[in-house]
CSV table of C-alpha atoms in Angstrom, one decimal:
chain,number,residue,atom,x,y,z
A,1,MET,CA,0.0,0.0,0.0
A,2,ARG,CA,1.3,3.4,-1.1
A,3,TYR,CA,0.9,6.1,1.5
A,4,GLU,CA,-0.3,9.6,0.1
A,5,LEU,CA,1.0,12.7,1.9
A,6,TYR,CA,-0.9,15.9,1.4
A,7,TYR,CA,0.8,19.2,2.3
A,8,TRP,CA,1.6,22.5,0.6
A,9,PRO,CA,3.9,22.1,-2.2
A,10,ASP,CA,6.5,24.9,-1.8
A,11,ILE,CA,7.4,24.7,1.8
A,12,GLN,CA,9.0,22.0,4.4
A,13,GLY,CA,6.4,23.3,7.0
A,14,ARG,CA,4.9,20.7,9.3
A,15,GLY,CA,4.8,18.3,6.4
A,16,GLU,CA,8.5,17.8,6.6
A,17,PHE,CA,8.2,16.1,10.0
A,18,VAL,CA,6.1,13.5,8.2
A,19,ARG,CA,8.3,13.3,5.1
A,20,LEU,CA,11.3,12.6,7.3
A,21,ALA,CA,9.5,9.6,9.0
A,22,LEU,CA,8.4,8.3,5.6
A,23,GLU,CA,11.9,8.5,4.2
A,24,GLU,CA,13.7,7.0,7.3
A,25,ALA,CA,11.1,4.1,7.2
A,26,GLY,CA,11.8,3.7,3.4
A,27,ALA,CA,8.0,3.7,2.9
A,28,ASP,CA,6.3,3.8,-0.3
A,29,TYR,CA,4.7,7.2,-0.6
A,30,VAL,CA,3.8,9.9,-2.9
A,31,ASP,CA,3.9,13.6,-2.1
A,32,VAL,CA,0.5,14.3,-3.9
A,33,VAL,CA,0.4,18.0,-3.9
A,34,ARG,CA,3.8,18.4,-5.5
A,35,GLY,CA,2.3,16.8,-8.7
A,36,ARG,CA,0.1,18.6,-11.1
A,37,GLY,CA,-3.4,19.7,-9.7
A,38,GLY,CA,-2.3,18.8,-6.4
A,39,VAL,CA,-3.5,21.8,-4.4
A,40,ALA,CA,-7.0,21.4,-5.7
A,41,LYS,CA,-7.0,17.7,-4.8
A,42,LEU,CA,-5.7,18.6,-1.2
A,43,GLN,CA,-8.6,21.2,-0.9
A,44,ARG,CA,-11.2,18.8,-2.1
A,45,LEU,CA,-10.1,15.9,0.1
A,46,MET,CA,-9.5,17.9,3.2
A,47,ARG,CA,-13.1,18.5,4.3
A,48,ARG,CA,-14.4,15.3,2.9
A,49,GLY,CA,-15.2,11.8,4.4
A,50,ASP,CA,-15.6,10.8,8.1
A,51,HIS,CA,-12.4,12.3,9.3
A,52,PRO,CA,-11.7,15.7,7.8
A,53,ALA,CA,-8.6,17.5,8.5
A,54,PHE,CA,-8.6,21.1,10.2
A,55,ALA,CA,-5.3,21.8,8.3
A,56,PRO,CA,-2.6,20.1,6.2
A,57,PRO,CA,-0.7,17.9,6.7
A,58,PHE,CA,-2.7,14.8,6.3
A,59,LEU,CA,-2.0,11.3,5.3
A,60,LYS,CA,-4.0,8.6,3.4
A,61,ALA,CA,-3.3,5.1,4.0
A,62,GLY,CA,-5.8,3.1,2.0
A,63,ARG,CA,-9.1,4.2,3.2
A,64,MET,CA,-7.9,5.9,6.4
A,65,MET,CA,-7.1,9.5,6.6
A,66,VAL,CA,-5.3,11.1,9.5
A,67,ALA,CA,-4.4,14.6,10.2
A,68,GLN,CA,-2.3,16.6,12.8
A,69,THR,CA,1.4,16.0,12.5
A,70,ALA,CA,1.9,14.4,15.9
A,71,ALA,CA,-1.1,12.0,15.3
A,72,ILE,CA,0.2,11.0,12.0
A,73,LEU,CA,3.7,10.2,13.4
A,74,LEU,CA,2.0,8.2,16.3
A,75,TYR,CA,0.3,6.2,13.5
A,76,LEU,CA,3.3,5.8,11.3
A,77,GLY,CA,5.6,5.3,14.3
A,78,GLU,CA,3.8,2.0,15.2
A,79,ARG,CA,3.4,0.8,11.7
A,80,GLU,CA,6.8,1.6,10.4
A,81,GLY,CA,9.0,0.6,13.4
A,82,LEU,CA,9.8,4.4,14.3
A,83,ALA,CA,8.6,4.0,17.9
A,84,PRO,CA,9.3,1.5,20.8
A,85,ARG,CA,7.3,-1.4,21.0
A,86,ALA,CA,6.4,-1.1,24.8
A,87,ALA,CA,3.4,1.1,25.3
A,88,ALA,CA,4.9,3.2,28.1
A,89,GLN,CA,8.0,4.0,25.9
A,90,ARG,CA,5.7,4.6,22.8
A,91,LEU,CA,3.9,7.2,25.0
A,92,TRP,CA,7.0,8.7,26.1
A,93,VAL,CA,8.2,9.3,22.4
A,94,HIS,CA,4.7,10.8,21.7
A,95,GLN,CA,5.1,13.1,24.7
A,96,LEU,CA,8.4,14.3,23.3
A,97,GLN,CA,6.9,14.8,19.9
A,98,LEU,CA,4.2,17.0,21.4
A,99,THR,CA,6.8,19.2,23.2
A,100,ILE,CA,8.6,19.6,19.7
A,101,ALA,CA,5.1,20.5,18.2
A,102,ASP,CA,4.8,23.3,20.9
A,103,MET,CA,8.1,24.5,20.0
A,104,VAL,CA,7.3,24.6,16.3
A,105,ALA,CA,4.2,26.7,17.1
A,106,GLU,CA,6.5,29.1,18.9
A,107,VAL,CA,8.9,29.2,16.0
A,108,HIS,CA,6.0,30.1,13.6
A,109,ASP,CA,4.9,32.8,15.9
A,110,THR,CA,8.2,34.6,16.0
A,111,HIS,CA,7.6,35.9,12.5
A,112,HIS,CA,3.6,35.8,12.9
A,113,PRO,CA,2.8,36.8,16.5
A,114,ILE,CA,-0.4,38.7,15.6
A,115,ALA,CA,-2.1,36.8,12.7
A,116,SER,CA,-1.2,34.0,10.1
A,117,SER,CA,-3.5,36.0,7.8
A,118,LEU,CA,-1.4,39.0,7.8
A,119,TYR,CA,2.0,39.5,6.0
A,120,TYR,CA,5.3,39.5,8.0
A,121,GLU,CA,5.7,43.0,7.0
A,122,ASP,CA,2.4,44.0,8.9
A,123,GLN,CA,3.6,42.6,12.2
A,124,ARG,CA,7.3,43.4,12.1
A,125,ARG,CA,7.5,45.3,15.3
A,126,GLU,CA,5.7,42.7,17.3
A,127,ALA,CA,7.7,39.9,15.6
A,128,ALA,CA,10.9,41.6,16.7
A,129,ARG,CA,9.7,41.8,20.3
A,130,ARG,CA,8.5,38.4,20.3
A,131,SER,CA,11.6,37.0,18.8
A,132,ARG,CA,13.8,38.5,21.5
A,133,HIS,CA,12.0,36.5,24.0
A,134,PHE,CA,12.0,33.3,22.0
A,135,VAL,CA,15.8,33.5,21.3
A,136,ALA,CA,16.7,34.5,24.8
A,137,GLU,CA,14.4,32.5,26.8
A,138,ARG,CA,12.3,30.0,25.0
A,139,VAL,CA,14.9,28.1,22.9
A,140,PRO,CA,17.3,27.7,25.8
A,141,LYS,CA,14.3,26.3,27.9
A,142,PHE,CA,13.2,23.8,25.2
A,143,LEU,CA,16.7,22.7,24.2
A,144,GLY,CA,17.8,22.5,27.9
A,145,TYR,CA,14.9,20.2,28.3
A,146,PHE,CA,15.9,17.8,25.5
A,147,GLU,CA,19.7,18.1,26.4
A,148,ASN,CA,18.8,16.9,29.9
A,149,ILE,CA,16.9,13.7,28.7
A,150,LEU,CA,19.1,12.8,25.7
A,151,ARG,CA,20.7,9.5,26.4
A,152,ARG,CA,23.0,8.4,23.6
A,153,PRO,CA,22.4,7.5,21.0
A,154,TYR,CA,18.6,8.5,20.6
A,155,LEU,CA,16.0,10.1,22.6
A,156,ALA,CA,14.2,6.9,23.7
A,157,GLY,CA,17.6,4.7,23.6
A,158,ARG,CA,19.1,2.6,21.1
A,159,SER,CA,16.7,2.9,18.2
A,160,VAL,CA,15.9,6.0,16.3
A,161,SER,CA,12.3,7.2,16.6
A,162,TYR,CA,10.2,9.9,14.9
A,163,ALA,CA,10.9,12.2,17.8
A,164,ASP,CA,14.7,12.1,16.9
A,165,LEU,CA,13.9,12.9,13.3
A,166,SER,CA,11.7,15.9,14.5
A,167,LEU,CA,14.4,17.2,16.8
A,168,PHE,CA,16.9,17.0,13.9
A,169,GLN,CA,14.4,19.1,11.8
A,170,MET,CA,14.2,21.5,14.7
A,171,MET,CA,17.9,21.9,14.9
A,172,ALA,CA,18.3,22.3,11.1
A,173,GLY,CA,15.6,25.0,11.0
A,174,LEU,CA,17.0,26.9,13.9
A,175,ASP,CA,20.3,26.9,12.0
A,176,TYR,CA,18.6,28.3,9.0
A,177,ALA,CA,16.2,31.0,10.6
A,178,PHE,CA,18.6,32.0,13.5
A,179,PRO,CA,22.0,31.3,12.2
A,180,ARG,CA,23.9,33.7,14.8
A,181,SER,CA,22.2,32.3,17.7
A,182,ALA,CA,22.1,28.7,16.5
A,183,LYS,CA,25.9,28.8,16.7
A,184,ARG,CA,25.7,29.5,20.3
A,185,TRP,CA,23.1,26.9,21.0
A,186,ARG,CA,25.1,24.2,19.2
A,187,ARG,CA,27.9,24.8,21.6
A,188,LYS,CA,25.7,24.9,24.6
A,189,PHE,CA,23.4,21.9,23.8
A,190,VAL,CA,26.0,19.7,22.5
A,191,ARG,CA,23.8,16.4,22.8
A,192,CYS,CA,21.1,18.0,20.8
A,193,ALA,CA,23.7,19.0,18.2
A,194,ALA,CA,25.2,15.6,18.1
A,195,LEU,CA,21.8,14.0,17.7
A,196,ALA,CA,21.0,16.2,14.7
A,197,GLU,CA,24.2,15.1,13.1
A,198,ARG,CA,23.6,11.4,13.9
A,199,VAL,CA,20.1,11.6,12.3
A,200,ALA,CA,21.5,13.6,9.2
A,201,ASP,CA,24.2,10.8,8.7
A,202,ARG,CA,21.5,8.1,8.6
A,203,PRO,CA,21.8,6.6,5.1
A,204,ARG,CA,18.2,7.1,4.1
A,205,ILE,CA,18.1,10.6,5.6
A,206,ALA,CA,21.3,11.5,4.1
A,207,ALA,CA,20.0,10.4,0.7
A,208,TYR,CA,16.7,12.4,1.1
A,209,LEU,CA,18.5,15.6,2.2
A,210,ALA,CA,20.7,15.3,-0.9
A,211,SER,CA,17.6,14.7,-3.2
A,212,ASP,CA,15.2,17.1,-4.8
A,213,ARG,CA,12.5,15.7,-2.6
A,214,ARG,CA,13.9,18.0,0.3
A,215,ILE,CA,12.4,21.4,-0.3
A,216,PRO,CA,15.0,23.9,0.7
A,217,PHE,CA,14.2,26.2,3.5
A,218,ASN,CA,12.7,29.5,2.5
A,219,THR,CA,10.9,32.6,3.8
A,220,MET,CA,7.5,31.1,3.2
A,221,GLY,CA,7.7,28.2,5.7
A,222,ILE,CA,7.7,27.8,9.4
A,223,PHE,CA,11.5,28.4,9.8
A,224,ARG,CA,12.2,31.8,8.1
A,225,HIS,CA,15.5,33.8,8.0
A,226,TYR,CA,14.8,37.3,8.9
A,227,PRO,CA,18.2,38.5,10.2
A,228,GLU,CA,16.5,41.3,12.2
A,229,LEU,CA,14.9,38.4,14.4
A,230,ASP,CA,18.2,36.7,15.1
A,231,GLY,CA,19.0,38.2,18.4
A,232,ASN,CA,22.5,39.8,19.1
B,1,MET,CA,-4.4,2.5,42.0
B,2,ARG,CA,-4.8,6.1,42.6
B,3,TYR,CA,-3.8,8.6,39.9
B,4,GLU,CA,-1.8,11.6,41.0
B,5,LEU,CA,-2.4,14.8,38.9
B,6,TYR,CA,0.1,17.5,39.2
B,7,TYR,CA,-0.8,21.0,38.1
B,8,TRP,CA,-0.7,24.5,39.3
B,9,PRO,CA,-3.1,24.9,42.2
B,10,ASP,CA,-5.0,28.1,41.4
B,11,ILE,CA,-6.1,27.9,37.9
B,12,GLN,CA,-8.0,25.6,35.6
B,13,GLY,CA,-5.3,25.8,32.7
B,14,ARG,CA,-4.3,22.8,30.8
B,15,GLY,CA,-4.8,20.7,33.9
B,16,GLU,CA,-8.6,21.2,33.7
B,17,PHE,CA,-8.7,18.9,30.5
B,18,VAL,CA,-7.2,16.1,32.5
B,19,ARG,CA,-9.5,16.7,35.6
B,20,LEU,CA,-12.7,16.5,33.4
B,21,ALA,CA,-11.5,13.1,32.2
B,22,LEU,CA,-10.7,11.8,35.5
B,23,GLU,CA,-13.9,13.1,36.8
B,24,GLU,CA,-16.1,11.7,34.0
B,25,ALA,CA,-14.4,8.3,34.4
B,26,GLY,CA,-15.0,8.4,38.2
B,27,ALA,CA,-11.4,7.7,38.6
B,28,ASP,CA,-9.7,7.6,41.9
B,29,TYR,CA,-7.4,10.5,41.8
B,30,VAL,CA,-5.7,13.2,43.9
B,31,ASP,CA,-5.0,16.8,42.7
B,32,VAL,CA,-1.6,16.7,44.5
B,33,VAL,CA,-0.7,20.4,44.3
B,34,ARG,CA,-3.8,21.7,45.8
B,35,GLY,CA,-2.7,20.0,49.1
B,36,ARG,CA,-0.1,21.4,51.2
B,37,GLY,CA,3.5,21.6,50.0
B,38,GLY,CA,2.2,20.5,46.7
B,39,VAL,CA,4.1,23.1,44.5
B,40,ALA,CA,7.4,22.0,45.9
B,41,LYS,CA,6.6,18.4,45.1
B,42,LEU,CA,5.5,19.2,41.6
B,43,GLN,CA,8.8,21.0,41.0
B,44,ARG,CA,10.8,18.2,42.5
B,45,LEU,CA,9.1,15.4,40.5
B,46,MET,CA,8.8,17.4,37.2
B,47,ARG,CA,12.5,16.9,36.3
B,48,ARG,CA,13.2,13.6,37.8
B,49,GLY,CA,13.0,10.0,36.7
B,50,ASP,CA,13.1,8.6,33.2
B,51,HIS,CA,10.4,10.6,31.7
B,52,PRO,CA,10.6,14.2,33.0
B,53,ALA,CA,8.0,16.8,32.1
B,54,PHE,CA,8.7,19.9,30.2
B,55,ALA,CA,5.8,21.5,31.9
B,56,PRO,CA,2.7,20.7,34.0
B,57,PRO,CA,0.2,19.1,33.9
B,58,PHE,CA,1.7,15.6,34.4
B,59,LEU,CA,0.0,12.5,35.7
B,60,LYS,CA,1.5,9.7,37.8
B,61,ALA,CA,0.0,6.3,37.6
B,62,GLY,CA,2.1,4.0,39.8
B,63,ARG,CA,5.6,4.1,38.5
B,64,MET,CA,4.4,5.6,35.2
B,65,MET,CA,4.7,9.3,34.7
B,66,VAL,CA,3.2,11.0,31.6
B,67,ALA,CA,3.1,14.8,30.6
B,68,GLN,CA,1.5,16.9,27.7
B,69,THR,CA,-2.3,17.2,28.0
B,70,ALA,CA,-3.0,15.3,24.9
B,71,ALA,CA,-0.8,12.4,25.7
B,72,ILE,CA,-2.3,12.2,29.1
B,73,LEU,CA,-5.6,12.0,27.7
B,74,LEU,CA,-4.5,9.5,25.1
B,75,TYR,CA,-3.4,7.3,27.9
B,76,LEU,CA,-6.5,7.8,30.1
B,77,GLY,CA,-8.9,7.5,27.1
B,78,GLU,CA,-7.8,3.9,26.6
B,79,ARG,CA,-7.6,3.0,30.2
B,80,GLU,CA,-10.7,4.6,31.4
B,81,GLY,CA,-13.1,4.1,28.4
B,82,LEU,CA,-13.1,7.6,27.3
B,83,ALA,CA,-12.1,6.7,23.8
B,84,PRO,CA,-13.3,4.4,21.1
B,85,ARG,CA,-11.9,0.8,21.1
B,86,ALA,CA,-11.2,0.5,17.4
B,87,ALA,CA,-7.6,1.9,16.6
B,88,ALA,CA,-8.7,4.3,13.7
B,89,GLN,CA,-11.5,5.7,15.8
B,90,ARG,CA,-9.2,6.2,18.7
B,91,LEU,CA,-6.6,8.1,16.5
B,92,TRP,CA,-9.4,10.2,15.2
B,93,VAL,CA,-10.4,11.3,18.7
B,94,HIS,CA,-6.7,12.0,19.4
B,95,GLN,CA,-6.6,14.2,16.1
B,96,LEU,CA,-9.5,16.2,17.4
B,97,GLN,CA,-7.8,16.7,20.8
B,98,LEU,CA,-4.7,18.0,19.1
B,99,THR,CA,-6.8,20.4,17.1
B,100,ILE,CA,-8.4,21.6,20.4
B,101,ALA,CA,-5.0,21.9,21.8
B,102,ASP,CA,-3.9,24.1,19.0
B,103,MET,CA,-6.9,26.4,19.8
B,104,VAL,CA,-6.0,26.4,23.5
B,105,ALA,CA,-2.6,27.7,22.6
B,106,GLU,CA,-4.1,30.5,20.5
B,107,VAL,CA,-6.4,31.4,23.4
B,108,HIS,CA,-3.4,31.8,25.6
B,109,ASP,CA,-1.7,34.0,23.1
B,110,THR,CA,-4.7,36.3,22.7
B,111,HIS,CA,-3.5,37.9,26.2
B,112,HIS,CA,0.2,36.9,25.8
B,113,PRO,CA,1.3,37.4,22.2
B,114,ILE,CA,4.7,38.5,23.0
B,115,ALA,CA,6.0,36.4,25.9
B,116,SER,CA,4.6,34.2,28.8
B,117,SER,CA,7.4,35.7,31.0
B,118,LEU,CA,5.8,39.4,30.8
B,119,TYR,CA,2.7,40.6,32.4
B,120,TYR,CA,-0.5,41.2,30.3
B,121,GLU,CA,-0.1,44.9,31.1
B,122,ASP,CA,3.3,44.7,29.3
B,123,GLN,CA,1.8,43.5,26.1
B,124,ARG,CA,-1.7,44.9,26.1
B,125,ARG,CA,-1.4,46.7,22.6
B,126,GLU,CA,-0.2,43.4,20.9
B,127,ALA,CA,-2.8,41.4,22.7
B,128,ALA,CA,-5.6,43.8,21.5
B,129,ARG,CA,-4.5,43.3,17.9
B,130,ARG,CA,-4.0,39.5,18.2
B,131,SER,CA,-7.4,39.1,19.9
B,132,ARG,CA,-9.2,41.1,17.0
B,133,HIS,CA,-8.0,38.4,14.7
B,134,PHE,CA,-8.6,35.6,17.1
B,135,VAL,CA,-12.3,36.7,17.5
B,136,ALA,CA,-12.9,37.6,13.9
B,137,GLU,CA,-11.0,34.8,12.1
B,138,ARG,CA,-9.8,32.0,14.3
B,139,VAL,CA,-12.7,31.0,16.5
B,140,PRO,CA,-15.1,30.9,13.5
B,141,LYS,CA,-12.6,28.6,11.8
B,142,PHE,CA,-12.0,26.3,14.6
B,143,LEU,CA,-15.8,26.1,15.8
B,144,GLY,CA,-16.9,25.9,12.1
B,145,TYR,CA,-14.6,22.8,11.8
B,146,PHE,CA,-16.1,21.2,14.9
B,147,GLU,CA,-19.6,22.2,13.9
B,148,ASN,CA,-19.1,20.5,10.5
B,149,ILE,CA,-17.9,17.2,12.0
B,150,LEU,CA,-20.3,17.0,15.0
B,151,ARG,CA,-22.5,13.9,14.7
B,152,ARG,CA,-25.1,13.6,17.5
B,153,PRO,CA,-24.6,13.1,20.3
B,154,TYR,CA,-20.8,13.1,20.6
B,155,LEU,CA,-17.9,13.9,18.3
B,156,ALA,CA,-16.9,10.1,17.9
B,157,GLY,CA,-20.6,9.1,17.7
B,158,ARG,CA,-22.6,7.5,20.6
B,159,SER,CA,-20.2,7.5,23.5
B,160,VAL,CA,-18.6,10.5,25.0
B,161,SER,CA,-14.8,10.7,24.7
B,162,TYR,CA,-12.3,13.0,26.2
B,163,ALA,CA,-12.3,15.3,23.1
B,164,ASP,CA,-16.1,16.0,23.9
B,165,LEU,CA,-15.0,16.9,27.4
B,166,SER,CA,-12.4,19.1,26.2
B,167,LEU,CA,-14.6,20.9,23.6
B,168,PHE,CA,-17.0,21.6,26.5
B,169,GLN,CA,-14.1,23.1,28.3
B,170,MET,CA,-13.4,25.3,25.3
B,171,MET,CA,-17.0,26.5,25.0
B,172,ALA,CA,-17.0,27.4,28.7
B,173,GLY,CA,-13.8,29.1,28.6
B,174,LEU,CA,-14.8,31.2,25.6
B,175,ASP,CA,-18.0,32.1,27.5
B,176,TYR,CA,-15.9,33.3,30.3
B,177,ALA,CA,-13.2,35.1,28.4
B,178,PHE,CA,-15.1,36.5,25.4
B,179,PRO,CA,-18.7,36.7,26.8
B,180,ARG,CA,-20.1,39.2,24.1
B,181,SER,CA,-18.6,37.4,21.1
B,182,ALA,CA,-19.5,33.9,22.6
B,183,LYS,CA,-23.2,34.8,22.5
B,184,ARG,CA,-22.8,35.2,18.8
B,185,TRP,CA,-20.8,31.9,18.4
B,186,ARG,CA,-23.3,29.9,20.3
B,187,ARG,CA,-26.0,31.2,18.0
B,188,LYS,CA,-24.0,30.3,15.0
B,189,PHE,CA,-22.3,26.9,16.0
B,190,VAL,CA,-25.5,25.3,17.4
B,191,ARG,CA,-23.9,21.9,17.5
B,192,CYS,CA,-20.9,22.9,19.4
B,193,ALA,CA,-23.1,24.7,22.0
B,194,ALA,CA,-25.4,21.7,22.3
B,195,LEU,CA,-22.6,19.4,22.9
B,196,ALA,CA,-21.2,21.7,25.6
B,197,GLU,CA,-24.7,21.6,27.3
B,198,ARG,CA,-24.9,17.7,26.9
B,199,VAL,CA,-21.5,17.3,28.6
B,200,ALA,CA,-22.3,19.7,31.3
B,201,ASP,CA,-25.4,17.7,32.2
B,202,ARG,CA,-23.7,14.5,32.4
B,203,PRO,CA,-24.1,13.4,36.1
B,204,ARG,CA,-20.4,13.2,37.0
B,205,ILE,CA,-19.5,16.3,35.2
B,206,ALA,CA,-22.5,18.3,36.7
B,207,ALA,CA,-21.4,17.1,40.1
B,208,TYR,CA,-17.9,18.0,39.5
B,209,LEU,CA,-18.9,21.5,38.3
B,210,ALA,CA,-20.9,22.2,41.3
B,211,SER,CA,-18.1,21.1,43.7
B,212,ASP,CA,-15.2,23.0,45.1
B,213,ARG,CA,-12.9,20.7,43.1
B,214,ARG,CA,-13.9,23.0,40.0
B,215,ILE,CA,-11.6,26.0,40.4
B,216,PRO,CA,-13.5,29.1,39.1
B,217,PHE,CA,-12.2,30.8,35.9
B,218,ASN,CA,-9.9,33.8,36.8
B,219,THR,CA,-7.5,36.2,35.2
B,220,MET,CA,-4.4,34.0,35.9
B,221,GLY,CA,-5.3,31.0,33.7
B,222,ILE,CA,-5.6,30.5,30.1
B,223,PHE,CA,-9.0,31.7,29.6
B,224,ARG,CA,-8.9,35.3,30.8
B,225,HIS,CA,-11.7,37.8,30.8
B,226,TYR,CA,-10.4,41.2,29.7
B,227,PRO,CA,-13.2,43.2,28.2
B,228,GLU,CA,-11.0,45.1,25.9
B,229,LEU,CA,-10.1,41.9,24.1
B,230,ASP,CA,-13.8,40.8,23.5
B,231,GLY,CA,-14.4,42.3,20.0
B,232,ASN,CA,-17.2,44.4,19.1
């Protein structure tokens, strides 16, 4: 069975956390919206059926459709061997994913602290103010938490999980969006930095990152590089 | 086995979504932090053990400890009969819970759009701006979604789930925080309003709401009543 991933075609966004899991699993999948007529298909499907999605990404697996990044990963993790078998450990990985999801939402709000429906240019002053707190307080709090729980080699022990892939994506995104601050964070949160490298070196992830399936970071996604938001 | 819930003692906050589930289940639980010395115990436990919490609430169940509201509910839902038995339906309820969690985070940011570490008074102007968008665009988008999927009597069909309890809490919180706008929303999103009443009338929930275990809404929690944020 071929998975169908539905997400906006020109950004990594939240879809990237799902793409990384599908790639690491070596799953058979198609990134539907990157093909012709894809956006129309996404919009048509999104509100249909028994389980409509509030927002992309969503995943179709046969007749099943699931949305919400963390719920998609909960599903894929179990099916594709990207989560521990024991229920308590599987819940722990999910808990970590939800904390990463909270951090992702805060990253988004650094450039959109007022409304997603406004341009960045219409909320620049508020973005600068929010970003100062994000860079100085929030990133150290989040990364400090992950640093503290990281046991080598992976978050939940010996095997890679979808939460490791997501933490890699977070570190990569911070590197792109906040390059000046990220240098400091990599020095301070060495286990997080090492985990990100370990994930990037996994053969399937390395192949994916070198392929044109990996959409480059850009200033339309969640991680955006606006130098004025990158602290001092 | 008695569950131990750990959350801040003076607010409903995110802990309330867990309290509602424990109450509806008739579970044996103790709200640890509302007792003497509770905050110190919370802070001591939070960062300990194999599965530390990034933030409250967290739940102890014997030797197990789980944090992140949606993960706690995933766990309780299965154990306490507040989620469907079939895996696909259980995932659907979780997906809905994650959408409610996104909405809860947006409610919080109406009064704290810049930083949680600042007082409301230090971000009033930004709060007014963000709230205008929240009231005019975001609430209708979220409630419109739930209105569309609501099948009587409950979100996932005939049996109540933790997502129903959470949607009740959302409607109650909106009533408190945005009373003027909420009147309009209840008229427009009649199924959401009816669901909230149906949940409030469930015997265990009704008994809980009438008890002193239910902390009143106040301007320290997630739902805060600041008349200047309540639209026109």
